Amino acid sequence: KRQGLVRNDGSGSGLEAWRKLNRAYDPVDPLSNLRLLQLLLQPAQATSIESLQSAIETWEKMLQEYEDRSGERLSESPKRLCLKLLCL
């Protein structure tokens, strides 16, 4: 399906090709926002105390991406619960 996505754009239309690829591989729609929210609310547990900081930073980046894309803000209670799940 995506193989011919930019094939027919022709020479000199790199920006249009980039727009098509970006839309196909990084969609901003309610379904992709819901998938991102699910990942946020069910974070993978940090495997060790050494990896905890990295796991928290990754979670915070995903949170920022979700809030930027959806325009919604996660309240403090779910945030605390997710961070606790990272630490268990």
PDB file of N, CA and C in Angstrom:
ATOM      1  N   LYS A   1       0.822  -1.191   0.000  1.00  0.00           N
ATOM      2  CA  LYS A   1       0.000   0.000   0.000  1.00  0.00           C
ATOM      3  C   LYS A   1       0.865   1.254   0.000  1.00  0.00           C
ATOM      4  N   ARG A   2       1.890   1.292   0.852  1.00  0.00           N
ATOM      5  CA  ARG A   2       2.694   2.507   0.969  1.00  0.00           C
ATOM      6  C   ARG A   2       3.859   2.553   0.001  1.00  0.00           C
ATOM      7  N   GLN A   3       4.088   1.471  -0.749  1.00  0.00           N
ATOM      8  CA  GLN A   3       5.228   1.438  -1.661  1.00  0.00           C
ATOM      9  C   GLN A   3       5.122   2.515  -2.731  1.00  0.00           C
ATOM     10  N   GLY A   4       3.969   2.734  -3.271  1.00  0.00           N
ATOM     11  CA  GLY A   4       3.797   3.703  -4.337  1.00  0.00           C
ATOM     12  C   GLY A   4       3.352   5.055  -3.836  1.00  0.00           C
ATOM     13  N   LEU A   5       3.476   5.284  -2.567  1.00  0.00           N
ATOM     14  CA  LEU A   5       2.969   6.511  -1.953  1.00  0.00           C
ATOM     15  C   LEU A   5       3.587   7.764  -2.567  1.00  0.00           C
ATOM     16  N   VAL A   6       4.879   7.760  -2.820  1.00  0.00           N
ATOM     17  CA  VAL A   6       5.537   8.952  -3.352  1.00  0.00           C
ATOM     18  C   VAL A   6       6.126   8.726  -4.739  1.00  0.00           C
ATOM     19  N   ARG A   7       5.952   7.563  -5.267  1.00  0.00           N
ATOM     20  CA  ARG A   7       6.557   7.212  -6.554  1.00  0.00           C
ATOM     21  C   ARG A   7       6.102   8.138  -7.680  1.00  0.00           C
ATOM     22  N   ASN A   8       4.856   8.549  -7.695  1.00  0.00           N
ATOM     23  CA  ASN A   8       4.316   9.347  -8.798  1.00  0.00           C
ATOM     24  C   ASN A   8       4.371  10.853  -8.555  1.00  0.00           C
ATOM     25  N   ASP A   9       5.049  11.282  -7.503  1.00  0.00           N
ATOM     26  CA  ASP A   9       5.126  12.721  -7.236  1.00  0.00           C
ATOM     27  C   ASP A   9       6.034  13.457  -8.201  1.00  0.00           C
ATOM     28  N   GLY A  10       6.967  12.757  -8.807  1.00  0.00           N
ATOM     29  CA  GLY A  10       7.843  13.384  -9.784  1.00  0.00           C
ATOM     30  C   GLY A  10       9.020  14.094  -9.143  1.00  0.00           C
ATOM     31  N   SER A  11       9.860  14.595  -9.973  1.00  0.00           N
ATOM     32  CA  SER A  11      11.070  15.281  -9.529  1.00  0.00           C
ATOM     33  C   SER A  11      10.735  16.691  -9.042  1.00  0.00           C
ATOM     34  N   GLY A  12      11.451  17.119  -8.015  1.00  0.00           N
ATOM     35  CA  GLY A  12      11.271  18.479  -7.523  1.00  0.00           C
ATOM     36  C   GLY A  12      10.113  18.662  -6.566  1.00  0.00           C
ATOM     37  N   SER A  13       9.480  17.581  -6.155  1.00  0.00           N
ATOM     38  CA  SER A  13       8.350  17.724  -5.231  1.00  0.00           C
ATOM     39  C   SER A  13       8.648  16.983  -3.916  1.00  0.00           C
ATOM     40  N   GLY A  14       9.841  17.200  -3.408  1.00  0.00           N
ATOM     41  CA  GLY A  14      10.266  16.527  -2.187  1.00  0.00           C
ATOM     42  C   GLY A  14       9.412  16.891  -0.985  1.00  0.00           C
ATOM     43  N   LEU A  15       8.969  18.123  -0.902  1.00  0.00           N
ATOM     44  CA  LEU A  15       8.143  18.549   0.224  1.00  0.00           C
ATOM     45  C   LEU A  15       6.797  17.819   0.240  1.00  0.00           C
ATOM     46  N   GLU A  16       6.218  17.649  -0.927  1.00  0.00           N
ATOM     47  CA  GLU A  16       4.952  16.916  -1.019  1.00  0.00           C
ATOM     48  C   GLU A  16       5.158  15.443  -0.675  1.00  0.00           C
ATOM     49  N   ALA A  17       6.274  14.870  -1.105  1.00  0.00           N
ATOM     50  CA  ALA A  17       6.583  13.480  -0.760  1.00  0.00           C
ATOM     51  C   ALA A  17       6.755  13.342   0.745  1.00  0.00           C
ATOM     52  N   TRP A  18       7.452  14.293   1.362  1.00  0.00           N
ATOM     53  CA  TRP A  18       7.643  14.270   2.815  1.00  0.00           C
ATOM     54  C   TRP A  18       6.299  14.370   3.541  1.00  0.00           C
ATOM     55  N   ARG A  19       5.431  15.228   3.075  1.00  0.00           N
ATOM     56  CA  ARG A  19       4.116  15.380   3.694  1.00  0.00           C
ATOM     57  C   ARG A  19       3.344  14.066   3.644  1.00  0.00           C
ATOM     58  N   LYS A  20       3.369  13.393   2.500  1.00  0.00           N
ATOM     59  CA  LYS A  20       2.657  12.118   2.358  1.00  0.00           C
ATOM     60  C   LYS A  20       3.241  11.043   3.267  1.00  0.00           C
ATOM     61  N   LEU A  21       4.568  10.957   3.292  1.00  0.00           N
ATOM     62  CA  LEU A  21       5.214   9.959   4.158  1.00  0.00           C
ATOM     63  C   LEU A  21       4.941  10.235   5.630  1.00  0.00           C
ATOM     64  N   ASN A  22       5.017  11.491   6.021  1.00  0.00           N
ATOM     65  CA  ASN A  22       4.766  11.864   7.411  1.00  0.00           C
ATOM     66  C   ASN A  22       3.344  11.519   7.823  1.00  0.00           C
ATOM     67  N   ARG A  23       2.394  11.798   6.964  1.00  0.00           N
ATOM     68  CA  ARG A  23       0.999  11.495   7.263  1.00  0.00           C
ATOM     69  C   ARG A  23       0.759   9.988   7.356  1.00  0.00           C
ATOM     70  N   ALA A  24       1.436   9.215   6.510  1.00  0.00           N
ATOM     71  CA  ALA A  24       1.245   7.761   6.505  1.00  0.00           C
ATOM     72  C   ALA A  24       1.881   7.091   7.717  1.00  0.00           C
ATOM     73  N   TYR A  25       3.056   7.559   8.113  1.00  0.00           N
ATOM     74  CA  TYR A  25       3.786   6.884   9.183  1.00  0.00           C
ATOM     75  C   TYR A  25       3.618   7.524  10.551  1.00  0.00           C
ATOM     76  N   ASP A  26       3.108   8.740  10.612  1.00  0.00           N
ATOM     77  CA  ASP A  26       2.877   9.402  11.897  1.00  0.00           C
ATOM     78  C   ASP A  26       1.531  10.121  11.854  1.00  0.00           C
ATOM     79  N   PRO A  27       0.449   9.350  11.789  1.00  0.00           N
ATOM     80  CA  PRO A  27      -0.861   9.986  11.668  1.00  0.00           C
ATOM     81  C   PRO A  27      -1.272  10.710  12.954  1.00  0.00           C
ATOM     82  N   VAL A  28      -1.888  11.849  12.779  1.00  0.00           N
ATOM     83  CA  VAL A  28      -2.443  12.586  13.916  1.00  0.00           C
ATOM     84  C   VAL A  28      -3.952  12.505  13.770  1.00  0.00           C
ATOM     85  N   ASP A  29      -4.517  11.497  14.401  1.00  0.00           N
ATOM     86  CA  ASP A  29      -5.952  11.301  14.348  1.00  0.00           C
ATOM     87  C   ASP A  29      -6.404  10.719  15.688  1.00  0.00           C
ATOM     88  N   PRO A  30      -7.688  10.668  15.932  1.00  0.00           N
ATOM     89  CA  PRO A  30      -8.167  10.172  17.233  1.00  0.00           C
ATOM     90  C   PRO A  30      -7.699   8.759  17.565  1.00  0.00           C
ATOM     91  N   LEU A  31      -7.607   7.877  16.580  1.00  0.00           N
ATOM     92  CA  LEU A  31      -7.187   6.509  16.852  1.00  0.00           C
ATOM     93  C   LEU A  31      -5.725   6.437  17.282  1.00  0.00           C
ATOM     94  N   SER A  32      -4.846   7.169  16.604  1.00  0.00           N
ATOM     95  CA  SER A  32      -3.434   7.159  17.009  1.00  0.00           C
ATOM     96  C   SER A  32      -3.254   7.828  18.367  1.00  0.00           C
ATOM     97  N   ASN A  33      -4.050   8.853  18.658  1.00  0.00           N
ATOM     98  CA  ASN A  33      -3.993   9.480  19.984  1.00  0.00           C
ATOM     99  C   ASN A  33      -4.458   8.506  21.063  1.00  0.00           C
ATOM    100  N   LEU A  34      -5.452   7.696  20.755  1.00  0.00           N
ATOM    101  CA  LEU A  34      -5.937   6.703  21.715  1.00  0.00           C
ATOM    102  C   LEU A  34      -4.875   5.635  21.978  1.00  0.00           C
ATOM    103  N   ARG A  35      -4.171   5.218  20.928  1.00  0.00           N
ATOM    104  CA  ARG A  35      -3.085   4.239  21.105  1.00  0.00           C
ATOM    105  C   ARG A  35      -1.970   4.815  21.967  1.00  0.00           C
ATOM    106  N   LEU A  36      -1.635   6.062  21.744  1.00  0.00           N
ATOM    107  CA  LEU A  36      -0.605   6.713  22.545  1.00  0.00           C
ATOM    108  C   LEU A  36      -1.051   6.844  23.998  1.00  0.00           C
ATOM    109  N   LEU A  37      -2.314   7.164  24.220  1.00  0.00           N
ATOM    110  CA  LEU A  37      -2.841   7.239  25.582  1.00  0.00           C
ATOM    111  C   LEU A  37      -2.775   5.880  26.270  1.00  0.00           C
ATOM    112  N   GLN A  38      -3.074   4.821  25.546  1.00  0.00           N
ATOM    113  CA  GLN A  38      -2.992   3.481  26.123  1.00  0.00           C
ATOM    114  C   GLN A  38      -1.561   3.160  26.546  1.00  0.00           C
ATOM    115  N   LEU A  39      -0.587   3.511  25.712  1.00  0.00           N
ATOM    116  CA  LEU A  39       0.813   3.305  26.078  1.00  0.00           C
ATOM    117  C   LEU A  39       1.192   4.106  27.315  1.00  0.00           C
ATOM    118  N   LEU A  40       0.654   5.304  27.421  1.00  0.00           N
ATOM    119  CA  LEU A  40       0.935   6.144  28.592  1.00  0.00           C
ATOM    120  C   LEU A  40       0.369   5.544  29.870  1.00  0.00           C
ATOM    121  N   LEU A  41      -0.855   5.051  29.792  1.00  0.00           N
ATOM    122  CA  LEU A  41      -1.540   4.560  30.983  1.00  0.00           C
ATOM    123  C   LEU A  41      -1.122   3.157  31.386  1.00  0.00           C
ATOM    124  N   GLN A  42      -0.417   2.463  30.499  1.00  0.00           N
ATOM    125  CA  GLN A  42       0.079   1.117  30.806  1.00  0.00           C
ATOM    126  C   GLN A  42       1.579   1.054  30.529  1.00  0.00           C
ATOM    127  N   PRO A  43       2.368   1.814  31.284  1.00  0.00           N
ATOM    128  CA  PRO A  43       3.800   1.864  30.996  1.00  0.00           C
ATOM    129  C   PRO A  43       4.496   0.553  31.356  1.00  0.00           C
ATOM    130  N   ALA A  44       5.550   0.261  30.618  1.00  0.00           N
ATOM    131  CA  ALA A  44       6.355  -0.922  30.925  1.00  0.00           C
ATOM    132  C   ALA A  44       7.174  -0.641  32.179  1.00  0.00           C
ATOM    133  N   GLN A  45       7.223  -1.603  33.045  1.00  0.00           N
ATOM    134  CA  GLN A  45       7.948  -1.466  34.296  1.00  0.00           C
ATOM    135  C   GLN A  45       9.449  -1.356  34.029  1.00  0.00           C
ATOM    136  N   ALA A  46      10.127  -0.487  34.763  1.00  0.00           N
ATOM    137  CA  ALA A  46      11.582  -0.371  34.649  1.00  0.00           C
ATOM    138  C   ALA A  46      12.201  -1.678  35.119  1.00  0.00           C
ATOM    139  N   THR A  47      13.186  -2.149  34.382  1.00  0.00           N
ATOM    140  CA  THR A  47      13.783  -3.451  34.691  1.00  0.00           C
ATOM    141  C   THR A  47      14.781  -3.392  35.835  1.00  0.00           C
ATOM    142  N   SER A  48      15.316  -2.219  36.113  1.00  0.00           N
ATOM    143  CA  SER A  48      16.264  -2.071  37.216  1.00  0.00           C
ATOM    144  C   SER A  48      16.239  -0.633  37.702  1.00  0.00           C
ATOM    145  N   ILE A  49      16.839  -0.399  38.833  1.00  0.00           N
ATOM    146  CA  ILE A  49      16.892   0.962  39.370  1.00  0.00           C
ATOM    147  C   ILE A  49      17.717   1.863  38.447  1.00  0.00           C
ATOM    148  N   GLU A  50      18.702   1.280  37.771  1.00  0.00           N
ATOM    149  CA  GLU A  50      19.535   2.053  36.851  1.00  0.00           C
ATOM    150  C   GLU A  50      18.743   2.503  35.617  1.00  0.00           C
ATOM    151  N   SER A  51      17.776   1.723  35.205  1.00  0.00           N
ATOM    152  CA  SER A  51      16.991   2.073  34.012  1.00  0.00           C
ATOM    153  C   SER A  51      15.758   2.917  34.344  1.00  0.00           C
ATOM    154  N   LEU A  52      15.513   3.160  35.624  1.00  0.00           N
ATOM    155  CA  LEU A  52      14.309   3.892  36.034  1.00  0.00           C
ATOM    156  C   LEU A  52      14.291   5.315  35.495  1.00  0.00           C
ATOM    157  N   GLN A  53      15.399   6.030  35.598  1.00  0.00           N
ATOM    158  CA  GLN A  53      15.433   7.411  35.126  1.00  0.00           C
ATOM    159  C   GLN A  53      15.136   7.485  33.633  1.00  0.00           C
ATOM    160  N   SER A  54      15.734   6.603  32.867  1.00  0.00           N
ATOM    161  CA  SER A  54      15.487   6.574  31.432  1.00  0.00           C
ATOM    162  C   SER A  54      14.025   6.254  31.131  1.00  0.00           C
ATOM    163  N   ALA A  55      13.440   5.311  31.875  1.00  0.00           N
ATOM    164  CA  ALA A  55      12.037   4.947  31.673  1.00  0.00           C
ATOM    165  C   ALA A  55      11.119   6.129  31.981  1.00  0.00           C
ATOM    166  N   ILE A  56      11.427   6.862  33.036  1.00  0.00           N
ATOM    167  CA  ILE A  56      10.612   8.036  33.396  1.00  0.00           C
ATOM    168  C   ILE A  56      10.736   9.110  32.321  1.00  0.00           C
ATOM    169  N   GLU A  57      11.948   9.349  31.839  1.00  0.00           N
ATOM    170  CA  GLU A  57      12.142  10.359  30.800  1.00  0.00           C
ATOM    171  C   GLU A  57      11.411   9.980  29.511  1.00  0.00           C
ATOM    172  N   THR A  58      11.457   8.708  29.156  1.00  0.00           N
ATOM    173  CA  THR A  58      10.734   8.237  27.968  1.00  0.00           C
ATOM    174  C   THR A  58       9.241   8.436  28.150  1.00  0.00           C
ATOM    175  N   TRP A  59       8.728   8.109  29.328  1.00  0.00           N
ATOM    176  CA  TRP A  59       7.304   8.279  29.617  1.00  0.00           C
ATOM    177  C   TRP A  59       6.924   9.759  29.531  1.00  0.00           C
ATOM    178  N   GLU A  60       7.763  10.635  30.070  1.00  0.00           N
ATOM    179  CA  GLU A  60       7.476  12.072  30.029  1.00  0.00           C
ATOM    180  C   GLU A  60       7.448  12.598  28.592  1.00  0.00           C
ATOM    181  N   LYS A  61       8.335  12.090  27.738  1.00  0.00           N
ATOM    182  CA  LYS A  61       8.318  12.499  26.329  1.00  0.00           C
ATOM    183  C   LYS A  61       7.029  12.053  25.652  1.00  0.00           C
ATOM    184  N   MET A  62       6.597  10.825  25.941  1.00  0.00           N
ATOM    185  CA  MET A  62       5.337  10.333  25.365  1.00  0.00           C
ATOM    186  C   MET A  62       4.163  11.153  25.875  1.00  0.00           C
ATOM    187  N   LEU A  63       4.196  11.535  27.147  1.00  0.00           N
ATOM    188  CA  LEU A  63       3.130  12.370  27.717  1.00  0.00           C
ATOM    189  C   LEU A  63       3.069  13.704  26.989  1.00  0.00           C
ATOM    190  N   GLN A  64       4.225  14.333  26.787  1.00  0.00           N
ATOM    191  CA  GLN A  64       4.261  15.622  26.099  1.00  0.00           C
ATOM    192  C   GLN A  64       3.750  15.488  24.665  1.00  0.00           C
ATOM    193  N   GLU A  65       4.136  14.406  23.997  1.00  0.00           N
ATOM    194  CA  GLU A  65       3.666  14.173  22.628  1.00  0.00           C
ATOM    195  C   GLU A  65       2.149  14.002  22.608  1.00  0.00           C
ATOM    196  N   TYR A  66       1.620  13.216  23.541  1.00  0.00           N
ATOM    197  CA  TYR A  66       0.171  13.010  23.603  1.00  0.00           C
ATOM    198  C   TYR A  66      -0.549  14.336  23.830  1.00  0.00           C
ATOM    199  N   GLU A  67      -0.066  15.122  24.792  1.00  0.00           N
ATOM    200  CA  GLU A  67      -0.731  16.388  25.104  1.00  0.00           C
ATOM    201  C   GLU A  67      -0.647  17.363  23.935  1.00  0.00           C
ATOM    202  N   ASP A  68       0.487  17.380  23.248  1.00  0.00           N
ATOM    203  CA  ASP A  68       0.627  18.271  22.085  1.00  0.00           C
ATOM    204  C   ASP A  68      -0.290  17.849  20.942  1.00  0.00           C
ATOM    205  N   ARG A  69      -0.353  16.542  20.694  1.00  0.00           N
ATOM    206  CA  ARG A  69      -1.140  16.038  19.571  1.00  0.00           C
ATOM    207  C   ARG A  69      -2.638  16.115  19.835  1.00  0.00           C
ATOM    208  N   SER A  70      -3.063  15.757  21.045  1.00  0.00           N
ATOM    209  CA  SER A  70      -4.495  15.669  21.321  1.00  0.00           C
ATOM    210  C   SER A  70      -5.087  16.972  21.836  1.00  0.00           C
ATOM    211  N   GLY A  71      -4.245  17.823  22.419  1.00  0.00           N
ATOM    212  CA  GLY A  71      -4.753  19.051  23.037  1.00  0.00           C
ATOM    213  C   GLY A  71      -5.378  18.799  24.394  1.00  0.00           C
ATOM    214  N   GLU A  72      -5.280  17.573  24.893  1.00  0.00           N
ATOM    215  CA  GLU A  72      -5.828  17.219  26.199  1.00  0.00           C
ATOM    216  C   GLU A  72      -4.701  17.111  27.215  1.00  0.00           C
ATOM    217  N   ARG A  73      -5.013  17.417  28.459  1.00  0.00           N
ATOM    218  CA  ARG A  73      -4.041  17.311  29.542  1.00  0.00           C
ATOM    219  C   ARG A  73      -4.445  16.183  30.470  1.00  0.00           C
ATOM    220  N   LEU A  74      -3.490  15.359  30.822  1.00  0.00           N
ATOM    221  CA  LEU A  74      -3.715  14.270  31.765  1.00  0.00           C
ATOM    222  C   LEU A  74      -3.688  14.856  33.171  1.00  0.00           C
ATOM    223  N   SER A  75      -4.654  14.492  34.013  1.00  0.00           N
ATOM    224  CA  SER A  75      -4.681  15.035  35.374  1.00  0.00           C
ATOM    225  C   SER A  75      -3.588  14.391  36.220  1.00  0.00           C
ATOM    226  N   GLU A  76      -3.362  14.929  37.392  1.00  0.00           N
ATOM    227  CA  GLU A  76      -2.257  14.500  38.250  1.00  0.00           C
ATOM    228  C   GLU A  76      -2.407  13.070  38.769  1.00  0.00           C
ATOM    229  N   SER A  77      -3.607  12.637  39.089  1.00  0.00           N
ATOM    230  CA  SER A  77      -3.792  11.290  39.642  1.00  0.00           C
ATOM    231  C   SER A  77      -3.335  10.187  38.676  1.00  0.00           C
ATOM    232  N   PRO A  78      -3.755  10.204  37.411  1.00  0.00           N
ATOM    233  CA  PRO A  78      -3.257   9.177  36.486  1.00  0.00           C
ATOM    234  C   PRO A  78      -1.740   9.265  36.278  1.00  0.00           C
ATOM    235  N   LYS A  79      -1.198  10.473  36.297  1.00  0.00           N
ATOM    236  CA  LYS A  79       0.249  10.627  36.152  1.00  0.00           C
ATOM    237  C   LYS A  79       0.983   9.936  37.300  1.00  0.00           C
ATOM    238  N   ARG A  80       0.514  10.180  38.513  1.00  0.00           N
ATOM    239  CA  ARG A  80       1.148   9.550  39.688  1.00  0.00           C
ATOM    240  C   ARG A  80       1.038   8.037  39.621  1.00  0.00           C
ATOM    241  N   LEU A  81      -0.129   7.531  39.213  1.00  0.00           N
ATOM    242  CA  LEU A  81      -0.310   6.093  39.117  1.00  0.00           C
ATOM    243  C   LEU A  81       0.637   5.484  38.077  1.00  0.00           C
ATOM    244  N   CYS A  82       0.779   6.133  36.947  1.00  0.00           N
ATOM    245  CA  CYS A  82       1.678   5.634  35.899  1.00  0.00           C
ATOM    246  C   CYS A  82       3.121   5.613  36.368  1.00  0.00           C
ATOM    247  N   LEU A  83       3.543   6.667  37.046  1.00  0.00           N
ATOM    248  CA  LEU A  83       4.908   6.695  37.563  1.00  0.00           C
ATOM    249  C   LEU A  83       5.122   5.605  38.617  1.00  0.00           C
ATOM    250  N   LYS A  84       4.105   5.348  39.409  1.00  0.00           N
ATOM    251  CA  LYS A  84       4.206   4.263  40.375  1.00  0.00           C
ATOM    252  C   LYS A  84       4.337   2.907  39.670  1.00  0.00           C
ATOM    253  N   LEU A  85       3.588   2.716  38.572  1.00  0.00           N
ATOM    254  CA  LEU A  85       3.670   1.474  37.812  1.00  0.00           C
ATOM    255  C   LEU A  85       5.063   1.265  37.202  1.00  0.00           C
ATOM    256  N   LEU A  86       5.711   2.357  36.836  1.00  0.00           N
ATOM    257  CA  LEU A  86       7.070   2.264  36.305  1.00  0.00           C
ATOM    258  C   LEU A  86       8.031   1.718  37.357  1.00  0.00           C
ATOM    259  N   CYS A  87       7.759   2.029  38.608  1.00  0.00           N
ATOM    260  CA  CYS A  87       8.688   1.700  39.696  1.00  0.00           C
ATOM    261  C   CYS A  87       8.471   0.331  40.314  1.00  0.00           C
ATOM    262  N   LEU A  88       7.342  -0.298  40.092  1.00  0.00           N
ATOM    263  CA  LEU A  88       7.060  -1.574  40.754  1.00  0.00           C
ATOM    264  C   LEU A  88       7.954  -2.684  40.314  1.00  0.00           C
TER     265      LEU A  88
END
